[in-house]
Coordinates of C-alpha atoms in Angstrom, one line a residue:
Chain M
M1 CA 34.3 -12.7 18.3
A2 CA 36.0 -10.6 21.0
R3 CA 35.9 -7.6 18.7
L4 CA 32.2 -8.1 18.2
V5 CA 31.6 -8.1 21.9
S6 CA 33.7 -5.0 22.5
E7 CA 32.2 -3.2 19.5
F8 CA 28.5 -4.1 20.1
P9 CA 28.2 -5.2 23.7
L10 CA 24.5 -4.6 23.9
G11 CA 23.8 -6.2 20.5
V12 CA 25.7 -9.4 21.6
A13 CA 23.8 -9.4 24.9
G14 CA 20.5 -9.1 22.9
A15 CA 21.6 -12.0 20.6
V16 CA 22.4 -14.2 23.5
V17 CA 19.0 -13.6 25.1
I18 CA 17.3 -14.2 21.7
L19 CA 19.1 -17.5 21.3
V20 CA 17.9 -18.5 24.8
I21 CA 14.3 -17.6 23.9
I22 CA 14.6 -19.5 20.6
A23 CA 15.9 -22.5 22.5
V24 CA 13.0 -22.2 25.0
A25 CA 10.5 -22.0 22.1
V26 CA 12.0 -25.0 20.3
L27 CA 12.3 -27.1 23.4
A28 CA 8.9 -26.0 24.8
P29 CA 7.5 -29.6 24.8
V30 CA 10.4 -30.8 26.8
L31 CA 10.8 -27.7 29.1
A32 CA 7.2 -27.0 30.0
P33 CA 6.3 -29.1 33.0
H34 CA 2.6 -29.3 32.0
S35 CA 0.3 -28.8 29.0
P36 CA -0.2 -25.1 28.3
T37 CA -3.9 -25.6 27.5
A38 CA -5.1 -28.3 29.8
T39 CA -7.2 -27.1 32.7
S40 CA -5.9 -29.8 35.0
F41 CA -5.3 -28.0 38.2
A42 CA -7.3 -26.0 40.8
P43 CA -7.7 -22.4 39.5
L44 CA -5.7 -19.5 41.0
E45 CA -3.3 -21.5 43.1
G46 CA -0.2 -19.7 44.3
P47 CA 3.3 -20.9 43.4
N48 CA 4.0 -24.4 44.7
A49 CA 6.3 -27.3 44.0
R50 CA 4.0 -28.6 41.2
N51 CA 3.1 -25.3 39.6
L52 CA 6.2 -23.1 40.0
L53 CA 4.4 -19.9 39.0
G54 CA 0.9 -21.0 40.2
T55 CA -2.2 -21.5 38.0
D56 CA -4.5 -19.1 36.1
R57 CA -8.2 -18.6 36.6
T58 CA -9.1 -21.8 34.6
G59 CA -6.5 -23.9 36.3
R60 CA -3.8 -23.9 33.7
D61 CA -0.1 -23.9 34.6
V62 CA 1.3 -20.3 34.3
L63 CA 4.9 -21.4 33.7
S64 CA 4.0 -23.8 30.9
R65 CA 1.8 -21.1 29.2
T66 CA 4.6 -18.6 29.4
I67 CA 7.1 -21.1 27.9
W68 CA 4.8 -22.0 25.1
G69 CA 3.9 -18.4 24.5
S70 CA 7.5 -17.8 23.3
R71 CA 6.6 -19.9 20.2
T72 CA 3.6 -17.7 19.3
S73 CA 5.5 -14.5 19.8
L74 CA 8.6 -15.6 17.8
M75 CA 6.7 -17.4 15.1
V76 CA 4.2 -14.6 14.4
G77 CA 6.9 -11.9 14.8
L78 CA 9.4 -13.6 12.4
V79 CA 6.9 -14.6 9.7
A80 CA 5.1 -11.3 9.7
A81 CA 8.3 -9.2 9.7
V82 CA 9.7 -11.2 6.8
L83 CA 6.5 -11.3 4.8
G84 CA 5.8 -7.6 5.5
T85 CA 9.4 -6.5 4.6
G86 CA 9.3 -8.8 1.5
A87 CA 6.1 -7.2 0.3
A88 CA 7.4 -3.7 1.0
T89 CA 10.6 -4.6 -1.0
T90 CA 8.7 -5.9 -3.9
M91 CA 6.4 -2.9 -4.0
G92 CA 9.3 -0.5 -3.5
L93 CA 11.2 -2.0 -6.3
I94 CA 8.3 -1.8 -8.7
S95 CA 7.4 1.7 -7.6
G96 CA 10.9 3.1 -7.7
Y97 CA 12.1 1.3 -10.9
F98 CA 9.1 1.6 -13.2
Q99 CA 7.7 4.9 -11.8
R100 CA 4.8 6.3 -13.8
W101 CA 1.4 4.6 -13.1
P102 CA 2.6 1.6 -10.9
D103 CA 4.4 4.2 -8.8
H104 CA 1.4 6.5 -8.5
L105 CA -0.9 3.5 -7.7
I106 CA 1.4 2.2 -4.9
Q107 CA 2.2 5.6 -3.5
R108 CA -1.4 6.9 -3.3
G109 CA -2.4 3.4 -2.0
S110 CA 0.1 3.7 0.9
E111 CA -1.1 7.2 1.7
V112 CA -4.6 6.0 2.0
V113 CA -3.6 3.1 4.2
A114 CA -1.5 5.4 6.3
M115 CA -4.6 7.5 6.9
I116 CA -6.2 4.8 8.9
P117 CA -4.8 4.3 12.4
D118 CA -2.8 1.0 12.5
L119 CA -4.8 -0.6 15.2
I120 CA -8.2 0.1 13.6
L121 CA -6.8 -1.3 10.3
L122 CA -5.6 -4.4 12.1
F123 CA -9.0 -4.8 13.9
M124 CA -10.9 -4.7 10.6
I125 CA -8.6 -7.2 8.9
V126 CA -8.9 -9.6 11.8
L127 CA -12.6 -9.2 12.1
A128 CA -13.0 -9.7 8.3
F129 CA -11.1 -12.9 8.2
G130 CA -11.9 -14.3 11.6
P131 CA -9.4 -14.6 14.5
G132 CA -6.5 -17.0 14.1
V133 CA -2.8 -17.1 14.0
W134 CA -2.6 -16.8 10.2
T135 CA -5.1 -13.9 10.2
V136 CA -2.9 -12.0 12.7
I137 CA 0.2 -12.7 10.6
A138 CA -1.6 -11.6 7.4
A139 CA -2.8 -8.4 9.0
L140 CA 0.6 -7.5 10.5
S141 CA 2.3 -8.3 7.1
F142 CA -0.1 -6.1 5.3
G143 CA 0.6 -3.2 7.7
G144 CA 4.3 -3.8 7.3
A145 CA 4.2 -3.8 3.6
F146 CA 2.9 -0.2 3.5
A147 CA 5.0 1.0 6.4
G148 CA 8.3 0.1 4.6
V149 CA 7.5 0.8 1.0
R150 CA 8.6 4.5 0.9
V151 CA 12.0 3.7 2.3
V152 CA 12.7 1.0 -0.2
R153 CA 11.4 3.1 -3.0
A154 CA 13.8 6.0 -2.0
G155 CA 16.7 3.5 -2.0
V156 CA 15.7 2.2 -5.5
L157 CA 15.5 5.8 -6.8
A158 CA 18.9 6.6 -5.5
E159 CA 20.4 3.4 -7.2
K160 CA 18.6 3.3 -10.5
N161 CA 20.4 6.2 -12.1
K162 CA 23.9 5.1 -11.1
D163 CA 26.4 4.1 -13.7
Y164 CA 26.4 0.4 -12.9
V165 CA 22.7 0.2 -13.8
E166 CA 23.3 2.0 -17.0
A167 CA 26.2 -0.4 -17.8
A168 CA 24.0 -3.4 -17.1
K169 CA 21.3 -2.0 -19.4
A170 CA 23.8 -1.3 -22.1
L171 CA 25.0 -4.9 -21.9
G172 CA 21.4 -5.9 -22.7
A173 CA 20.1 -6.9 -19.3
G174 CA 16.3 -7.0 -19.1
N175 CA 14.3 -5.2 -16.4
G176 CA 14.1 -8.4 -14.3
R177 CA 17.8 -8.9 -14.3
V178 CA 18.6 -5.3 -13.6
I179 CA 16.2 -5.3 -10.6
F180 CA 17.1 -8.6 -9.0
R181 CA 20.8 -9.0 -9.9
H182 CA 21.9 -5.3 -9.7
I183 CA 19.6 -3.1 -7.7
L184 CA 18.3 -5.5 -5.1
P185 CA 21.8 -6.5 -3.8
N186 CA 22.7 -2.8 -3.5
I187 CA 19.6 -2.0 -1.3
A188 CA 19.9 -5.3 0.7
S189 CA 21.2 -3.5 3.8
L190 CA 18.3 -1.1 3.6
V191 CA 15.9 -4.1 3.5
V192 CA 17.6 -5.8 6.4
I193 CA 17.4 -2.6 8.4
Q194 CA 13.7 -2.4 7.7
A195 CA 13.2 -5.9 8.9
T196 CA 15.1 -5.2 12.1
I197 CA 12.9 -2.2 12.8
R198 CA 9.8 -4.2 11.9
L199 CA 10.4 -7.2 14.1
P200 CA 10.0 -5.7 17.6
A201 CA 7.0 -3.6 16.3
V202 CA 5.3 -6.8 15.0
I203 CA 5.9 -8.7 18.3
L204 CA 4.4 -5.8 20.2
A205 CA 1.5 -5.5 17.8
E206 CA 0.6 -9.2 18.1
A207 CA 0.6 -8.9 21.9
S208 CA -1.5 -5.7 21.7
L209 CA -4.1 -7.4 19.4
S210 CA -4.2 -10.5 21.6
F211 CA -4.5 -8.3 24.7
L212 CA -7.6 -6.7 23.2
G213 CA -9.0 -10.1 22.4
L214 CA -8.6 -9.7 18.6
G215 CA -5.4 -11.6 18.1
I216 CA -4.5 -15.2 18.9
P217 CA -7.7 -16.9 19.9
P218 CA -7.9 -18.8 23.2
P219 CA -6.8 -21.3 24.5
H220 CA -3.7 -21.0 22.3
P221 CA -0.9 -19.6 24.5
S222 CA 0.0 -15.9 23.8
W223 CA 1.7 -13.5 26.1
G224 CA -0.5 -10.6 25.1
A225 CA -3.8 -12.6 25.5
D226 CA -2.6 -13.9 28.9
L227 CA -2.1 -10.3 30.1
G228 CA -5.6 -9.2 29.0
G229 CA -9.2 -9.9 29.6
P230 CA -10.3 -11.6 32.8
A231 CA -6.7 -12.3 34.0
R232 CA -6.4 -8.7 35.1
T233 CA -9.0 -9.1 37.9
Y234 CA -6.7 -11.6 39.7
F235 CA -3.5 -9.6 39.5
R236 CA -3.6 -8.6 43.2
S237 CA -4.0 -12.2 44.5
Q238 CA -1.9 -13.9 41.8
P239 CA 0.7 -11.4 40.5
Y240 CA 2.6 -14.2 38.5
I241 CA -0.3 -14.6 36.1
V242 CA 0.4 -11.1 34.7
L243 CA 4.1 -10.7 35.6
A244 CA 5.4 -13.9 33.9
P245 CA 4.0 -13.2 30.4
G246 CA 4.6 -9.4 30.7
L247 CA 8.2 -9.8 31.6
A248 CA 8.8 -12.5 29.0
L249 CA 7.3 -10.2 26.4
S250 CA 9.3 -7.1 27.5
L251 CA 12.5 -9.1 27.6
T252 CA 12.0 -10.5 24.1
V253 CA 11.2 -7.1 22.6
L254 CA 14.2 -5.6 24.4
A255 CA 16.6 -8.3 23.1
V256 CA 15.3 -8.0 19.5
S257 CA 15.6 -4.2 19.6
L258 CA 19.2 -4.3 21.0
L259 CA 20.2 -6.8 18.3
G260 CA 18.4 -4.8 15.7
D261 CA 20.3 -1.6 16.7
A262 CA 23.6 -3.4 16.5
I263 CA 22.8 -4.8 13.1
R264 CA 21.8 -1.4 11.9
D265 CA 25.0 0.2 13.2
G266 CA 27.1 -2.6 11.7
L267 CA 25.4 -2.4 8.2
D268 CA 25.4 1.4 7.9
P269 CA 29.0 2.7 8.0
R270 CA 27.6 6.3 8.5
L271 CA 25.7 5.1 11.6
R272 CA 28.6 3.1 12.8
S273 CA 30.7 6.2 13.2
R274 CA 27.8 8.0 14.7
A275 CA 27.3 5.2 17.3
N276 CA 30.9 5.3 18.4
R277 CA 31.7 9.0 18.3
Chain B
M1 CA 3.9 28.9 0.0
G2 CA 0.2 29.8 -0.3
R3 CA -0.1 27.9 -3.5
Y4 CA 1.6 24.9 -2.1
V5 CA -0.8 24.8 0.9
L6 CA -3.7 25.2 -1.5
R7 CA -2.5 22.4 -3.6
R8 CA -2.2 20.1 -0.6
L9 CA -5.6 21.1 0.6
V10 CA -7.1 20.3 -2.8
M11 CA -5.6 16.8 -2.6
L12 CA -7.3 16.3 0.8
P13 CA -10.9 15.4 -0.3
P14 CA -9.9 12.7 -2.8
L15 CA -7.6 11.1 -0.2
L16 CA -10.3 11.2 2.4
V17 CA -12.8 9.7 0.0
A18 CA -10.4 6.9 -1.0
G19 CA -9.8 6.1 2.7
A20 CA -13.5 6.2 3.4
A21 CA -14.1 3.9 0.5
L22 CA -11.5 1.4 1.7
V23 CA -13.1 1.3 5.2
F24 CA -16.6 1.3 3.8
F25 CA -16.1 -1.8 1.6
M26 CA -13.8 -3.6 4.1
L27 CA -16.5 -3.3 6.8
R28 CA -19.0 -4.9 4.5
V29 CA -16.7 -7.9 4.0
V30 CA -16.7 -8.5 7.8
P31 CA -19.1 -11.4 8.4
G32 CA -22.1 -11.2 10.7
D33 CA -25.2 -9.0 10.5
P34 CA -24.8 -5.9 12.7
V35 CA -28.5 -5.1 12.6
R36 CA -29.4 -8.5 14.1
A37 CA -26.7 -8.1 16.7
A38 CA -27.9 -4.6 17.6
L39 CA -31.6 -5.7 17.9
G40 CA -30.7 -8.7 20.0
T41 CA -31.9 -12.3 19.6
E42 CA -35.4 -11.5 20.6
A43 CA -36.1 -9.5 17.4
T44 CA -38.2 -11.1 14.7
E45 CA -37.1 -11.5 11.1
E46 CA -39.6 -8.7 10.1
E47 CA -38.1 -6.2 12.6
V48 CA -34.6 -6.9 11.3
E49 CA -35.8 -6.4 7.8
A50 CA -37.7 -3.2 8.6
L51 CA -34.6 -1.7 10.2
R52 CA -32.4 -2.7 7.3
Q53 CA -35.0 -1.1 5.0
A54 CA -35.1 2.1 7.1
L55 CA -31.3 2.4 7.1
G56 CA -31.2 1.9 3.4
W57 CA -29.1 -1.2 3.6
N58 CA -31.0 -3.1 1.0
D59 CA -29.8 -0.7 -1.7
P60 CA -26.7 -1.6 -3.8
L61 CA -23.4 -0.9 -2.0
P62 CA -22.3 1.9 -4.4
V63 CA -25.6 3.7 -3.9
Q64 CA -25.1 3.4 -0.1
F65 CA -21.6 4.8 -0.4
V66 CA -22.6 7.8 -2.4
R67 CA -25.5 8.5 -0.1
W68 CA -23.2 8.4 2.9
L69 CA -20.7 10.7 1.2
G70 CA -23.5 13.2 0.6
D71 CA -24.5 13.1 4.2
L72 CA -20.9 13.5 5.3
A73 CA -20.4 16.5 3.0
R74 CA -23.4 18.1 4.7
G75 CA -21.9 17.4 8.1
D76 CA -24.3 14.6 9.0
L77 CA -22.3 11.8 10.5
G78 CA -25.4 9.5 10.9
E79 CA -26.3 7.7 14.0
S80 CA -24.8 4.8 15.9
L81 CA -26.5 1.5 15.3
V82 CA -25.8 0.3 18.8
S83 CA -26.7 3.4 20.9
R84 CA -29.1 4.9 18.4
Q85 CA -27.6 8.3 19.2
S86 CA -26.1 10.8 16.7
V87 CA -22.4 10.1 16.0
S88 CA -21.5 13.7 16.2
G89 CA -23.1 14.0 19.7
Q90 CA -21.1 11.0 20.9
L91 CA -17.9 12.3 19.4
A92 CA -18.4 15.6 21.2
E93 CA -18.9 13.7 24.5
R94 CA -15.9 11.4 24.0
L95 CA -13.5 13.9 22.6
P96 CA -12.4 15.8 25.8
P97 CA -10.8 12.8 27.6
T98 CA -8.9 11.7 24.6
V99 CA -7.7 15.2 23.7
E100 CA -6.6 15.7 27.2
V101 CA -4.5 12.6 27.2
L102 CA -3.0 13.4 23.8
V103 CA -2.2 17.0 24.6
L104 CA -0.6 16.2 28.0
A105 CA 1.3 13.3 26.5
M106 CA 2.6 15.5 23.6
L107 CA 3.7 18.3 25.9
L108 CA 5.4 16.0 28.4
S109 CA 7.1 13.7 25.9
T110 CA 8.4 16.6 23.8
T111 CA 9.9 18.2 26.8
L112 CA 11.4 15.0 28.1
G113 CA 12.4 13.6 24.7
V114 CA 14.1 16.8 23.3
S115 CA 15.9 17.7 26.6
F116 CA 17.3 14.2 27.2
G117 CA 18.2 13.9 23.5
V118 CA 20.1 17.2 23.6
I119 CA 21.8 16.4 27.0
S120 CA 22.7 12.9 25.7
A121 CA 24.3 14.4 22.6
V122 CA 26.1 17.2 24.3
Y123 CA 27.6 14.9 27.0
R124 CA 28.0 12.0 24.6
N125 CA 29.6 8.8 25.9
S126 CA 29.3 10.0 29.4
F127 CA 27.6 7.8 32.1
L128 CA 24.5 9.9 31.7
D129 CA 24.4 9.4 28.0
H130 CA 24.7 5.6 28.3
L131 CA 22.0 5.6 31.0
V132 CA 19.6 7.6 28.9
R133 CA 20.2 5.5 25.8
I134 CA 19.7 2.1 27.6
G135 CA 16.7 3.6 29.4
S136 CA 15.1 4.6 26.1
V137 CA 15.5 1.1 24.5
A138 CA 14.1 -0.4 27.7
A139 CA 11.2 2.0 27.7
L140 CA 10.3 1.1 24.1
S141 CA 10.4 -2.6 24.9
V142 CA 7.8 -2.7 27.7
P143 CA 4.3 -2.9 26.1
A144 CA 2.1 0.0 27.2
F145 CA -0.7 -2.2 28.5
F146 CA 1.8 -4.1 30.7
A147 CA 3.5 -1.0 32.0
L148 CA 0.1 0.7 32.7
T149 CA -1.1 -2.4 34.5
L150 CA 2.0 -2.4 36.8
L151 CA 1.6 1.4 37.3
I152 CA -2.0 0.9 38.6
V153 CA -1.6 -2.4 40.4
L154 CA 1.7 -1.9 42.3
P155 CA 0.6 1.3 44.1
S156 CA -2.6 -0.5 45.1
Q157 CA -0.6 -3.4 46.4
W158 CA 1.9 -1.3 48.3
W159 CA 0.0 1.8 49.5
N160 CA -3.6 0.9 48.8
Y161 CA -3.8 3.7 46.3
V162 CA -6.3 3.3 43.5
P163 CA -6.7 6.0 40.8
P164 CA -10.3 7.1 40.3
L165 CA -12.2 5.2 37.6
T166 CA -14.9 7.6 36.7
Y167 CA -14.2 10.6 34.5
E168 CA -14.6 14.1 35.8
P169 CA -14.0 16.9 33.4
I170 CA -10.8 18.9 34.3
W171 CA -12.8 22.2 34.6
E172 CA -15.1 20.6 37.2
D173 CA -12.8 18.6 39.4
P174 CA -9.1 19.1 38.3
V175 CA -7.7 16.9 41.1
T176 CA -9.8 13.8 40.4
N177 CA -9.3 14.4 36.7
L178 CA -5.5 14.5 36.9
R179 CA -5.3 11.6 39.3
M180 CA -7.1 9.5 36.6
F181 CA -5.0 10.8 33.7
V182 CA -1.6 10.8 35.2
P183 CA -0.9 7.0 34.7
P184 CA -1.9 6.8 31.0
V185 CA -0.2 10.1 30.2
L186 CA 3.0 9.0 31.9
I187 CA 3.1 5.7 30.0
L188 CA 2.3 7.3 26.7
S189 CA 4.9 10.1 27.3
V190 CA 7.7 7.7 28.4
E191 CA 7.1 5.6 25.3
M192 CA 7.0 8.5 23.0
S193 CA 9.8 10.5 24.5
A194 CA 12.1 7.4 24.2
S195 CA 11.9 7.4 20.5
L196 CA 12.0 11.2 20.3
M197 CA 15.1 11.2 22.5
R198 CA 17.0 8.7 20.3
Y199 CA 16.1 10.8 17.2
T200 CA 17.0 14.1 18.8
R201 CA 20.3 12.7 20.0
S202 CA 21.4 11.5 16.6
V203 CA 20.2 14.8 14.9
S204 CA 22.0 16.9 17.5
L205 CA 25.2 14.9 17.0
D206 CA 25.0 15.7 13.3
V207 CA 24.4 19.4 13.9
L208 CA 27.3 19.5 16.4
Q209 CA 29.7 18.4 13.6
Q210 CA 28.7 21.4 11.4
D211 CA 31.1 24.2 10.6
Y212 CA 28.9 26.9 12.1
I213 CA 29.1 25.3 15.5
R214 CA 32.9 25.3 15.3
T215 CA 32.7 29.0 14.2
A216 CA 30.5 29.8 17.2
R217 CA 32.9 28.1 19.5
A218 CA 35.9 29.7 17.9
K219 CA 34.2 33.1 18.4
G220 CA 34.6 32.3 22.1
L221 CA 30.8 31.8 22.8
R222 CA 30.0 29.9 25.9
E223 CA 29.0 26.3 25.3
R224 CA 25.5 27.1 26.7
K225 CA 25.0 29.8 24.1
V226 CA 26.3 27.5 21.3
V227 CA 23.8 24.8 22.3
I228 CA 20.8 27.1 22.8
N229 CA 21.3 29.6 20.1
H230 CA 23.1 27.6 17.4
M231 CA 22.3 23.9 17.8
L232 CA 18.7 23.8 19.1
K233 CA 17.1 25.6 16.2
N234 CA 18.8 23.4 13.6
T235 CA 17.9 20.3 15.5
S236 CA 14.3 21.3 15.6
I237 CA 13.6 20.7 11.9
P238 CA 14.0 17.0 11.7
V239 CA 12.5 16.6 15.2
V240 CA 9.3 18.4 14.2
T241 CA 8.8 15.8 11.4
I242 CA 8.8 12.9 13.7
L243 CA 6.4 14.8 16.0
G244 CA 3.8 14.9 13.2
A245 CA 4.3 11.2 12.5
R246 CA 4.1 10.4 16.2
F247 CA 0.8 12.2 16.6
A248 CA -0.8 9.6 14.3
G249 CA 0.7 6.8 16.3
L250 CA -0.6 8.3 19.5
L251 CA -4.1 8.0 18.3
G252 CA -3.7 4.3 18.0
G253 CA -2.0 4.1 21.4
T254 CA -5.0 5.7 23.1
V255 CA -7.1 2.7 22.1
I256 CA -5.2 0.4 24.4
L257 CA -4.7 2.9 27.3
E258 CA -8.4 3.9 27.3
Q259 CA -9.3 0.2 27.4
V260 CA -7.0 -0.5 30.4
M261 CA -8.2 2.6 32.3
S262 CA -11.8 2.3 31.1
I263 CA -11.8 5.9 29.9
Q264 CA -14.7 6.5 27.6
G265 CA -12.8 8.3 24.9
I266 CA -12.4 8.1 21.2
G267 CA -10.1 5.1 21.3
Q268 CA -12.7 3.0 23.2
F269 CA -15.4 4.3 20.9
A270 CA -13.4 3.1 17.8
Y271 CA -12.6 -0.3 19.4
Q272 CA -16.2 -1.0 20.5
S273 CA -17.6 0.2 17.2
V274 CA -15.3 -1.9 15.1
K275 CA -16.2 -4.9 17.3
S276 CA -19.9 -4.4 16.9
K277 CA -19.6 -3.4 13.3
D278 CA -21.2 -0.1 13.9
Y279 CA -20.8 1.0 10.3
S280 CA -21.6 4.7 10.5
V281 CA -19.4 5.2 13.6
V282 CA -16.3 3.4 12.2
Q283 CA -16.6 5.2 8.9
S284 CA -17.0 8.6 10.5
L285 CA -14.1 8.0 12.9
T286 CA -11.8 6.9 10.0
V287 CA -12.5 10.1 8.0
Y288 CA -12.0 12.1 11.2
F289 CA -8.7 10.4 12.1
G290 CA -7.6 10.6 8.5
L291 CA -8.3 14.3 8.4
L292 CA -6.3 14.7 11.6
V293 CA -3.4 12.7 10.2
I294 CA -3.2 14.5 6.9
L295 CA -3.6 17.9 8.6
S296 CA -0.8 17.1 11.0
H297 CA 1.5 16.2 8.1
L298 CA 0.6 19.5 6.4
I299 CA 1.3 21.5 9.6
V300 CA 4.7 19.7 9.8
D301 CA 5.6 20.7 6.3
I302 CA 4.5 24.3 6.8
S303 CA 6.5 24.5 10.0
Y304 CA 9.7 23.4 8.2
A305 CA 9.5 26.5 6.1
M306 CA 9.0 28.6 9.1
L307 CA 11.9 27.0 11.0
D308 CA 14.3 27.0 8.0
P309 CA 14.0 29.9 5.6
R310 CA 16.0 27.9 3.0
I311 CA 13.1 25.5 2.5
R312 CA 10.7 26.8 -0.1
Y313 CA 7.6 25.1 -1.4
R314 CA 6.3 25.7 -4.9

């Protein structure tokens, strides 16, 4: 443990912050002093004993909304990062292992998707399926699937001609067994690295979509949504309305990025030496 | 080299058509009738039907798609359903502010990102190196819309300074223009230079381990010469790659910044058009963006060969 702290001080700091944010998200019903969606107070009140960070323009408690917002960010981020990386891994395995037409199909497909700017693609998916938490997750997973497929494919291509794969095939292992029992474990660190890169990106993307009014629909608490739209008009008189969700969001992404960097350095021995030298 | 470029250019139209088809059919899946929305609630059923007929929207989808491709090939981008103006005219009007932001941000972030990356690598593990590295992670963590909000609101709180909110072309009123563009350019540049810096640093560290650097030092060259003459050029190849990829990302970033600053640029245009399902605008913009993205990748590949004579394309 002490070695971990001395080797990856920033990563450990990130992990501690993430644990705190996870605790806040899990304990939101206990921690939040008020309901995040009930408009039970006078609008735009400054910080006071009852509403520690004041109230927003519809009379909701800013502190409670910020606390509940952690659930949205973490849930959307984790699920979309895992689904997106999972899809990228599946496609990368198929593309790299079988090559020929599945490879062509997936590679040309990802080139076409890469042609369309991310945000516009996300807009269209969200508009096509209607706003909602699951639409946002689906859209972000879709984007992630195509973002990571090339890296996984390159990893598979590097592994598939190695002797241990030949040996497994010579022993009569079928394609499924070779892929899942032999190649997948060997590219696992690559997949984990992809997920750690994807997680902060997804959290930011959800916030951006919600900020533009195309993400998590109101009144569901979302840090991005609370930063956007009409709330911006009141920043001068009630800075906490924007500061609280903005800082929470920045801190979460920072912690996730620091932890991700440390995991990457730890998994990749080549990078480990690079980080320390 | 010439043949390689030619082959890449031949691949361009099919890719563009595939991207256009994806967007064309995805837009048609989006629920809601844009004609009705464009005409307003006052319009009668006959008026809506007449406009649909005039636009050719009652034909089968594949027929519409091929017709649109034909128009596109002749350079006709159609007209916006919402404003009833030609798409190319609106593009020409909205291009200057976006191009200005992108060009300024590219210049500033490349300068900042590459210099800090090199400094960080040359003085690795120094206080400066740690500061720059932590700063870059922090810069990447603050969402652009939050940072920009702070950058606009805090000066207004403290010094009553508000940037102008109406666009003046830089050739007419450079001061007003720059006052408006400095905040979004700063935010975009800081974000972009942070990732560029991290990348430049790790590439520079690899280059510094190479034998030719040791040879240069052993010859008795001054460190400044080693860095400038021997390291920088070899660092530039991987760095150029990421520049090309970033350019595509910048296009997406402008959507949010233009929204916050209410700049009537291409990003706003795309956002509003997708929201109002303005088919012809979204389709044209996608092809346009796609062309930019593919061309920027091509330019990157060509610049490899120019920077490193060992790279040959066949």
